[in-house]
Amino acid sequence: MRARLGVRLLEGEALLYSGVVYLVKGYQHPEGLVVAYPRYKALQQAKLEKHEAAAWTSELYWDCIKLRVPVVPLSKAYEYSPRPLNRAVEYAKSFLESLLEVELHPTGSSLVSEGFRDLDFAVYGAPAWLVDKLRLLLNKGVLKRPLGLLVSEYLDKHAGYLKLEDYLYLKKNTILHFYFGDLHVNLKLLEYEKGFGTCVDYVYSYGDYTGVVSIERPLNPHVLPARYSARVGGREVVVESLRELYAELQPGTYYAERARLEARKGGIYLVPDHGVLRPLT
């Protein structure tokens, strides 16, 4: 089934279904469905409480990736793109688009609620030169990357399972977080311009993995899905992640907890997204 007009089927995209705003996860989806998590009440412009989100979650087991995933029907989901945007969001979007020369797509709380604390933008089909441009702007001080921003990001999203020093190690050279005025901007760079309404990377088998991971070199860091050449127990693997948290890994030794080793057409992949990946170096 083809995607509805305006629906990209890509990570971070906001969809409206039955009065609830869902955020799309990943880039491949079961036929006729969209993998997406319920996040906000559209009319109330408020975040769903945990019990409310559970009530709006419908899951199925998808053999393509060997996981249960939350889904909504593609035929009844619409692009959520409120007009006008919040003035602060619109101003930041316009200024940063001019500065970076790419199109930014608002996502997260700033798209729905007036009470947002940060601005989340997705860049679909992010060009390779954008990484170098962001690094240059940060190194020159055109964009600001203060330590306090990372600490607040950690406390808000990662404190429950990751030590602060580990998070700061993962993000010490980040180009995906910076200040715009007094607002925290978080960029999500996506490899694809459009997702797929079918399985494109089938998982033949998988197993859980906890242990040491040696990342040797980045293959395409910063852009999701981020990939790295690595070794697990002497075996060559590709570390792959759809989480921005793991989009900027440096070569070194890490410890994975509850990661997945997946056999796919392209080889063996280690996916830390449902567990934790901590630096040991």
XYZ file of C-alpha atoms in Angstrom:
281
model
C 0.000 0.000 0.000
C 1.341 3.438 -0.891
C 1.727 6.083 1.795
C -0.962 8.728 2.092
C -0.161 12.069 0.492
C 2.240 13.947 2.772
C 3.123 10.920 4.925
C 6.842 10.102 4.784
C 6.859 6.967 6.972
C 10.027 8.193 8.661
C 11.444 8.547 12.167
C 10.112 11.537 14.099
C 7.229 12.277 11.719
C 4.045 13.339 13.528
C 0.792 11.628 12.533
C -2.747 12.326 13.704
C -4.944 9.300 14.361
C -8.203 9.313 16.377
C -7.360 12.634 18.032
C -3.916 11.472 19.197
C -0.553 12.576 17.806
C 1.760 9.631 17.123
C 5.489 9.830 16.349
C 6.743 7.477 13.650
C 9.570 5.071 14.518
C 12.061 3.792 11.954
C 11.903 3.680 8.169
C 10.210 0.337 7.346
C 6.650 -0.616 8.230
C 4.209 -3.527 7.882
C 2.026 -3.274 4.792
C -0.913 -0.950 5.414
C 0.385 0.078 8.860
C 2.761 2.612 10.396
C 5.044 1.840 13.335
C 4.369 4.779 15.658
C 4.107 5.626 19.349
C 1.222 7.659 20.858
C 2.635 10.817 22.442
C 0.215 13.778 22.624
C -3.463 14.708 22.871
C -4.122 16.903 19.839
C -7.072 18.962 21.123
C -5.635 19.504 24.607
C -2.126 20.034 23.169
C -0.692 18.017 26.046
C 1.539 14.989 26.488
C -0.219 11.684 27.109
C 0.209 10.247 30.582
C 1.703 6.774 30.745
C -1.640 5.053 31.316
C -3.238 7.091 28.510
C -0.485 6.139 26.070
C -0.985 2.475 26.946
C -4.696 2.780 26.123
C -3.876 4.200 22.689
C -1.215 1.599 21.861
C -2.069 -1.272 19.541
C 0.751 -3.773 19.023
C 1.439 -6.642 16.680
C 4.331 -9.018 16.145
C 6.161 -8.140 12.942
C 8.204 -11.021 11.586
C 10.370 -8.673 9.496
C 12.254 -7.438 12.566
C 11.189 -10.178 15.014
C 9.657 -7.676 17.460
C 6.277 -6.525 18.725
C 5.695 -2.995 17.453
C 3.021 -0.348 18.094
C 1.113 0.449 14.903
C -1.647 2.620 13.476
C -3.544 2.002 10.200
C -2.009 3.960 7.335
C -5.418 4.554 5.730
C -6.616 6.482 8.810
C -3.449 8.371 9.748
C -2.805 11.911 8.570
C 0.222 14.183 8.635
C 0.031 16.361 11.754
C 1.241 19.766 10.677
C -0.480 22.551 12.626
C -0.590 26.007 11.080
C 0.529 28.422 12.211
C 3.413 26.981 14.208
C 4.322 28.494 17.538
C 6.096 31.797 16.783
C 9.323 30.731 18.504
C 9.347 27.462 16.573
C 8.614 29.191 13.269
C 11.347 31.790 13.846
C 13.956 29.174 14.799
C 12.938 26.978 11.871
C 13.223 29.827 9.361
C 16.551 31.113 10.714
C 18.200 27.693 10.952
C 16.959 26.647 7.503
C 18.614 29.747 6.073
C 21.814 29.082 8.023
C 22.032 25.343 7.320
C 20.478 25.365 3.820
C 18.260 22.354 4.514
C 14.564 21.878 5.251
C 13.760 21.295 8.937
C 10.677 19.360 10.055
C 9.478 20.131 13.602
C 8.768 17.114 15.789
C 8.207 16.393 19.469
C 6.589 18.632 22.048
C 7.289 21.947 20.282
C 5.027 20.829 17.432
C 2.076 20.225 19.753
C 2.396 22.080 23.046
C 3.055 25.662 24.121
C 4.956 24.407 27.171
C 7.979 22.981 25.349
C 11.525 23.271 26.707
C 13.417 22.329 23.573
C 13.066 22.326 19.815
C 13.316 19.037 17.945
C 13.825 19.097 14.189
C 14.188 16.224 11.728
C 16.180 16.516 8.496
C 15.031 13.918 5.968
C 17.572 12.787 3.381
C 20.300 14.673 5.258
C 23.177 15.474 2.846
C 26.702 14.364 3.783
C 28.002 17.938 3.806
C 25.558 18.934 6.564
C 27.649 17.116 9.196
C 30.746 19.117 8.253
C 28.775 22.364 8.195
C 27.316 21.787 11.658
C 30.754 20.969 13.063
C 32.207 24.141 11.514
C 29.427 26.370 12.889
C 29.873 24.899 16.379
C 33.664 25.170 16.314
C 33.427 28.809 15.221
C 30.891 29.602 17.939
C 28.104 30.548 15.537
C 26.066 27.842 17.252
C 26.571 27.337 20.995
C 27.148 23.963 22.664
C 27.373 24.567 26.455
C 27.844 21.801 29.006
C 24.687 22.793 30.900
C 22.539 21.909 27.910
C 23.824 18.341 27.899
C 23.305 17.971 31.641
C 19.667 19.068 31.353
C 19.164 16.721 28.378
C 20.589 13.867 30.439
C 18.377 14.598 33.455
C 15.294 14.859 31.276
C 15.745 11.721 29.152
C 18.561 9.403 30.243
C 19.079 9.567 34.013
C 17.151 6.365 34.708
C 19.579 3.988 33.015
C 22.826 5.805 32.185
C 25.411 7.532 34.382
C 25.997 11.230 33.745
C 29.693 10.695 33.010
C 28.784 8.028 30.450
C 26.292 10.313 28.731
C 28.779 13.195 28.626
C 31.359 10.863 27.092
C 28.888 9.826 24.395
C 27.967 13.450 23.643
C 31.166 15.364 24.442
C 31.684 16.318 20.780
C 28.034 16.449 19.735
C 26.972 18.391 16.676
C 23.303 17.491 17.147
C 22.625 19.615 20.259
C 23.067 23.377 20.504
C 21.447 26.568 21.744
C 19.339 28.871 19.611
C 18.944 31.909 21.825
C 17.864 30.373 25.122
C 16.188 27.351 23.495
C 17.755 23.898 23.231
C 17.749 22.572 19.674
C 18.108 18.854 18.973
C 18.571 17.708 15.371
C 17.618 14.266 14.110
C 19.382 13.613 10.801
C 17.766 10.859 8.697
C 19.421 8.955 5.864
C 16.200 8.472 3.883
C 13.893 11.049 2.321
C 10.974 8.621 2.475
C 10.365 5.382 4.334
C 9.018 2.055 3.111
C 5.575 0.508 3.528
C 7.088 -2.956 3.471
C 9.960 -4.976 4.921
C 13.285 -3.974 3.336
C 15.822 -5.413 5.821
C 14.574 -8.790 7.002
C 15.939 -10.246 10.257
C 16.538 -13.981 9.678
C 17.410 -14.712 13.307
C 18.453 -12.895 16.454
C 19.805 -13.388 19.947
C 20.275 -11.236 23.019
C 23.771 -10.021 23.786
C 25.381 -8.604 26.935
C 29.125 -8.045 26.845
C 32.024 -6.084 25.390
C 31.765 -4.353 22.015
C 34.827 -2.887 20.264
C 33.889 -0.125 17.829
C 36.659 0.213 15.247
C 35.455 2.946 12.904
C 32.314 4.862 11.956
C 30.539 3.982 8.721
C 27.934 6.770 8.762
C 27.783 8.455 12.172
C 25.430 11.363 13.004
C 22.843 10.235 10.415
C 20.175 7.687 11.387
C 20.362 4.769 11.189
C 23.927 5.329 12.421
C 26.329 2.469 11.672
C 29.795 1.476 12.879
C 32.232 -1.285 12.029
C 32.819 -3.266 15.232
C 33.839 -6.570 16.797
C 32.005 -8.749 19.281
C 33.983 -11.692 20.630
C 36.401 -11.492 17.703
C 33.570 -11.530 15.175
C 32.999 -8.655 12.751
C 29.630 -6.958 13.205
C 27.923 -3.699 12.307
C 26.609 -1.674 15.236
C 23.415 0.007 14.025
C 21.155 2.400 15.905
C 18.075 4.520 15.241
C 18.609 6.412 18.502
C 20.204 9.849 18.403
C 21.928 8.880 21.679
C 24.129 6.421 19.762
C 24.544 8.495 16.598
C 27.929 9.939 17.571
C 29.946 7.018 18.963
C 33.726 7.271 18.995
C 36.007 4.280 18.300
C 36.717 2.446 21.544
C 35.461 -0.220 23.912
C 31.852 -0.318 25.102
C 29.696 -2.607 27.216
C 26.312 -3.614 25.827
C 23.419 -4.729 28.031
C 20.354 -6.422 26.508
C 21.418 -5.590 22.950
C 20.335 -7.725 19.984
C 22.571 -9.572 17.554
C 20.631 -9.855 14.304
C 21.427 -11.899 11.206
C 20.375 -10.004 8.077
C 21.240 -10.077 4.395
C 24.108 -7.625 4.985
C 25.693 -9.662 7.790
C 25.536 -9.597 11.599
C 24.226 -6.436 13.234
C 24.384 -5.426 16.894
C 21.436 -3.188 17.813
C 21.658 -1.530 21.259
C 18.385 0.417 21.003
C 16.296 -1.715 23.364
C 19.106 -1.981 25.908
C 22.077 0.162 26.942
C 25.514 0.806 25.463
C 28.055 2.212 27.948
C 31.604 3.390 27.204
C 34.460 1.519 28.892
C 37.231 3.770 27.553
